[in-house]
PDB file of C-alpha atoms in Angstrom:
ATOM      1  CA  MET A   1    -279.800   1.610-138.404  1.00 53.00           C
ATOM      2  CA  SER A   2    -282.930   3.215-139.687  1.00 54.00           C
ATOM      3  CA  GLU A   3    -284.771   2.245-136.493  1.00 55.00           C
ATOM      4  CA  GLU A   4    -282.134   3.968-134.381  1.00 54.00           C
ATOM      5  CA  TYR A   5    -282.440   7.087-136.517  1.00 52.00           C
ATOM      6  CA  LEU A   6    -286.215   7.120-136.115  1.00 52.00           C
ATOM      7  CA  GLU A   7    -285.955   6.659-132.372  1.00 52.00           C
ATOM      8  CA  SER A   8    -283.437   9.479-132.036  1.00 51.00           C
ATOM      9  CA  SER A   9    -285.544  11.835-134.156  1.00 51.00           C
ATOM     10  CA  GLU A  10    -288.646  11.013-132.133  1.00 51.00           C
ATOM     11  CA  THR A  11    -286.909  11.828-128.917  1.00 52.00           C
ATOM     12  CA  THR A  12    -285.782  15.195-130.197  1.00 52.00           C
ATOM     13  CA  LEU A  13    -289.230  16.042-131.514  1.00 53.00           C
ATOM     14  CA  THR A  14    -291.107  14.989-128.434  1.00 53.00           C
ATOM     15  CA  SER A  15    -288.718  16.380-125.883  1.00 55.00           C
ATOM     16  CA  GLU A  16    -290.308  19.293-124.076  1.00 60.00           C
ATOM     17  CA  LYS A  17    -288.470  22.410-123.139  1.00 60.00           C
ATOM     18  CA  PRO A  18    -288.275  23.102-119.453  1.00 59.00           C
ATOM     19  CA  GLU A  19    -290.619  25.855-118.344  1.00 63.00           C
ATOM     20  CA  LYS A  20    -288.963  29.163-117.648  1.00 59.00           C
ATOM     21  CA  GLU A  21    -289.531  31.069-114.514  1.00 58.00           C
ATOM     22  CA  PRO A  22    -291.596  34.251-114.943  1.00 57.00           C
ATOM     23  CA  GLU A  23    -288.647  36.392-113.904  1.00 59.00           C
ATOM     24  CA  ALA A  24    -286.455  34.873-116.607  1.00 60.00           C
ATOM     25  CA  GLU A  25    -288.894  35.951-119.354  1.00 70.00           C
ATOM     26  CA  LEU A  26    -288.426  39.627-118.618  1.00 72.00           C
ATOM     27  CA  GLN A  27    -285.767  41.233-120.729  1.00 81.00           C
ATOM     28  CA  ASP A  28    -283.657  44.183-119.807  1.00 85.00           C
ATOM     29  CA  VAL A  29    -284.302  47.440-121.609  1.00 86.00           C
ATOM     30  CA  ILE A  30    -281.185  49.191-122.785  1.00 86.00           C
ATOM     31  CA  VAL A  31    -281.502  52.947-123.124  1.00 85.00           C
ATOM     32  CA  ARG A  32    -278.749  54.555-125.130  1.00 83.00           C
ATOM     33  CA  GLU A  33    -278.143  58.231-125.367  1.00 83.00           C
ATOM     34  CA  TYR A  34    -277.322  59.666-128.736  1.00 80.00           C
ATOM     35  CA  PRO A  35    -275.488  62.928-129.141  1.00 82.00           C
ATOM     36  CA  LYS A  36    -277.697  65.922-129.812  1.00 78.00           C
ATOM     37  CA  THR A  37    -276.111  66.380-133.208  1.00 81.00           C
ATOM     38  CA  VAL A  38    -278.243  63.481-134.454  1.00 85.00           C
ATOM     39  CA  LEU A  39    -281.151  65.924-134.473  1.00 80.00           C
ATOM     40  CA  LEU A  40    -279.271  68.103-136.962  1.00 86.00           C
ATOM     41  CA  TYR A  41    -279.069  65.386-139.641  1.00 90.00           C
ATOM     42  CA  PRO A  42    -282.537  66.207-141.072  1.00 90.00           C
ATOM     43  CA  MET A  43    -281.405  69.839-141.264  1.00 92.00           C
ATOM     44  CA  ILE A  44    -278.524  68.779-143.512  1.00 93.00           C
ATOM     45  CA  ILE A  45    -280.979  67.143-145.908  1.00 95.00           C
ATOM     46  CA  ILE A  46    -283.290  70.177-145.829  1.00 94.00           C
ATOM     47  CA  SER A  47    -280.306  72.464-146.464  1.00 95.00           C
ATOM     48  CA  LEU A  48    -279.291  70.467-149.521  1.00 96.00           C
ATOM     49  CA  ILE A  49    -282.844  70.516-150.902  1.00 96.00           C
ATOM     50  CA  LEU A  50    -283.175  74.271-150.366  1.00 95.00           C
ATOM     51  CA  ALA A  51    -279.713  74.884-151.866  1.00 95.00           C
ATOM     52  CA  ILE A  52    -280.730  72.985-154.994  1.00 96.00           C
ATOM     53  CA  ALA A  53    -283.996  74.957-155.100  1.00 95.00           C
ATOM     54  CA  ALA A  54    -282.065  78.232-154.806  1.00 94.00           C
ATOM     55  CA  MET A  55    -279.730  77.161-157.597  1.00 95.00           C
ATOM     56  CA  LEU A  56    -282.689  76.282-159.833  1.00 95.00           C
ATOM     57  CA  VAL A  57    -284.338  79.621-159.076  1.00 93.00           C
ATOM     58  CA  SER A  58    -281.127  81.415-160.033  1.00 91.00           C
ATOM     59  CA  LEU A  59    -280.908  79.480-163.285  1.00 94.00           C
ATOM     60  CA  PHE A  60    -284.503  79.553-164.506  1.00 93.00           C
ATOM     61  CA  ILE A  61    -286.031  82.775-163.175  1.00 90.00           C
ATOM     62  CA  LEU A  62    -284.605  85.687-165.119  1.00 90.00           C
ATOM     63  CA  ASP A  63    -286.578  88.549-163.594  1.00 90.00           C
ATOM     64  CA  PRO A  64    -284.302  89.995-160.872  1.00 90.00           C
ATOM     65  CA  ILE A  65    -287.149  91.096-158.600  1.00 90.00           C
ATOM     66  CA  LEU A  66    -288.916  87.741-158.771  1.00 89.00           C
ATOM     67  CA  GLN A  67    -285.598  85.938-158.367  1.00 91.00           C
ATOM     68  CA  THR A  68    -284.765  87.965-155.256  1.00 91.00           C
ATOM     69  CA  THR A  69    -288.216  87.278-153.827  1.00 90.00           C
ATOM     70  CA  TRP A  70    -287.858  83.528-154.302  1.00 91.00           C
ATOM     71  CA  LEU A  71    -284.319  83.480-152.901  1.00 93.00           C
ATOM     72  CA  PHE A  72    -285.447  85.501-149.890  1.00 91.00           C
ATOM     73  CA  THR A  73    -288.334  83.069-149.321  1.00 91.00           C
ATOM     74  CA  ILE A  74    -286.036  80.038-149.539  1.00 93.00           C
ATOM     75  CA  GLY A  75    -283.564  81.648-147.145  1.00 93.00           C
ATOM     76  CA  PHE A  76    -286.330  82.582-144.726  1.00 91.00           C
ATOM     77  CA  ILE A  77    -287.698  79.016-144.727  1.00 92.00           C
ATOM     78  CA  TRP A  78    -284.207  77.678-144.008  1.00 94.00           C
ATOM     79  CA  PHE A  79    -283.647  80.183-141.208  1.00 93.00           C
ATOM     80  CA  VAL A  80    -286.977  79.377-139.503  1.00 88.00           C
ATOM     81  CA  LEU A  81    -286.338  75.629-139.689  1.00 90.00           C
ATOM     82  CA  PHE A  82    -282.780  76.079-138.405  1.00 92.00           C
ATOM     83  CA  PHE A  83    -283.998  78.267-135.548  1.00 89.00           C
ATOM     84  CA  PHE A  84    -286.563  75.713-134.393  1.00 83.00           C
ATOM     85  CA  ASN A  85    -284.080  72.877-134.798  1.00 86.00           C
ATOM     86  CA  LEU A  86    -281.541  74.669-132.599  1.00 86.00           C
ATOM     87  CA  LEU A  87    -284.290  75.501-130.123  1.00 82.00           C
ATOM     88  CA  ILE A  88    -285.135  71.807-129.800  1.00 80.00           C
ATOM     89  CA  VAL A  89    -281.466  70.820-129.515  1.00 81.00           C
ATOM     90  CA  THR A  90    -280.727  73.465-126.898  1.00 81.00           C
ATOM     91  CA  PHE A  91    -283.700  72.904-124.627  1.00 78.00           C
ATOM     92  CA  GLU A  92    -285.283  69.560-123.872  1.00 75.00           C
ATOM     93  CA  PHE A  93    -288.999  70.182-124.204  1.00 73.00           C
ATOM     94  CA  GLY A  94    -291.827  67.979-123.050  1.00 76.00           C
ATOM     95  CA  LYS A  95    -294.950  67.417-125.127  1.00 77.00           C
ATOM     96  CA  SER A  96    -296.987  70.045-123.319  1.00 85.00           C
ATOM     97  CA  VAL A  97    -294.345  72.735-123.851  1.00 83.00           C
ATOM     98  CA  ILE A  98    -294.200  71.999-127.584  1.00 79.00           C
ATOM     99  CA  VAL A  99    -297.990  72.231-127.885  1.00 86.00           C
ATOM    100  CA  ALA A 100    -298.004  75.489-125.906  1.00 89.00           C
ATOM    101  CA  LEU A 101    -295.246  76.987-128.090  1.00 84.00           C
ATOM    102  CA  ALA A 102    -297.092  75.945-131.260  1.00 86.00           C
ATOM    103  CA  LEU A 103    -300.308  77.574-130.030  1.00 93.00           C
ATOM    104  CA  ILE A 104    -298.463  80.762-129.053  1.00 94.00           C
ATOM    105  CA  LEU A 105    -296.869  80.861-132.510  1.00 89.00           C
ATOM    106  CA  VAL A 106    -300.267  80.454-134.199  1.00 93.00           C
ATOM    107  CA  ILE A 107    -301.739  83.222-132.035  1.00 95.00           C
ATOM    108  CA  ILE A 108    -298.861  85.582-132.869  1.00 92.00           C
ATOM    109  CA  VAL A 109    -299.191  84.904-136.607  1.00 88.00           C
ATOM    110  CA  LEU A 110    -302.950  85.476-136.529  1.00 89.00           C
ATOM    111  CA  VAL A 111    -302.593  88.724-134.563  1.00 88.00           C
ATOM    112  CA  VAL A 112    -299.917  90.004-136.967  1.00 84.00           C
ATOM    113  CA  VAL A 113    -302.078  89.157-139.990  1.00 80.00           C
ATOM    114  CA  LEU A 114    -305.088  90.826-138.381  1.00 82.00           C
ATOM    115  CA  VAL A 115    -303.150  93.998-137.562  1.00 81.00           C
ATOM    116  CA  LEU A 116    -301.517  94.159-140.990  1.00 77.00           C
ATOM    117  CA  THR A 117    -304.853  93.837-142.777  1.00 73.00           C
ATOM    118  CA  GLN A 118    -306.254  96.724-140.725  1.00 74.00           C
ATOM    119  CA  TYR A 119    -303.474  99.036-141.940  1.00 74.00           C
ATOM    120  CA  GLY A 120    -303.477  97.753-145.518  1.00 70.00           C
ATOM    121  CA  ILE A 121    -300.029  96.189-145.279  1.00 69.00           C
ATOM    122  CA  GLY A 122    -299.035  92.740-146.452  1.00 64.00           C
ATOM    123  CA  PRO A 123    -300.352  90.132-148.857  1.00 62.00           C
ATOM    124  CA  LEU A 124    -303.824  89.985-147.292  1.00 62.00           C
ATOM    125  CA  THR A 125    -304.749  93.637-147.810  1.00 63.00           C
ATOM    126  CA  GLY A 126    -307.958  92.843-149.689  1.00 62.00           C
ATOM    127  CA  ILE A 127    -309.414  90.973-146.729  1.00 60.00           C
ATOM    128  CA  ASN A 128    -311.657  93.081-144.543  1.00 61.00           C
ATOM    129  CA  PRO A 129    -313.057  91.043-141.659  1.00 60.00           C
ATOM    130  CA  ALA A 130    -316.702  91.843-140.947  1.00 64.00           C
ATOM    131  CA  ALA A 131    -316.115  91.602-137.204  1.00 60.00           C
ATOM    132  CA  LEU A 132    -313.744  94.577-137.309  1.00 59.00           C
ATOM    133  CA  ARG A 133    -316.030  96.926-139.231  1.00 59.00           C
ATOM    134  CA  LEU A 134    -317.203  99.693-136.959  1.00 56.00           C
TER     135      LEU A 134
END
């Protein structure tokens, strides 16, 4: 009996698999569409984090002016993130459009900061660029 077992195990070990045709090796790619609300899930997490931050600010910062400033900043951060999230959900952008929008946003922010520093408005009032001195 042991000889039969050895012979049967040898045949299973030495048996070669038949070669597959090259076309059979290719696998189909399944593309599934998810609803656009999937993109809002990170916003839920961000909203919870900012809500906890706002609650902690309300509890631990007693100065009403400083508290209002922090709450305004937290709300503004949430609004900006929500705006861009809805912008992405509404319009399907390609990579080049996203890069162009990011560059336009950077240009707008830099122009606003430059103009505000010229009139002494904003947090960067002490900065006086040498290129603008006439």
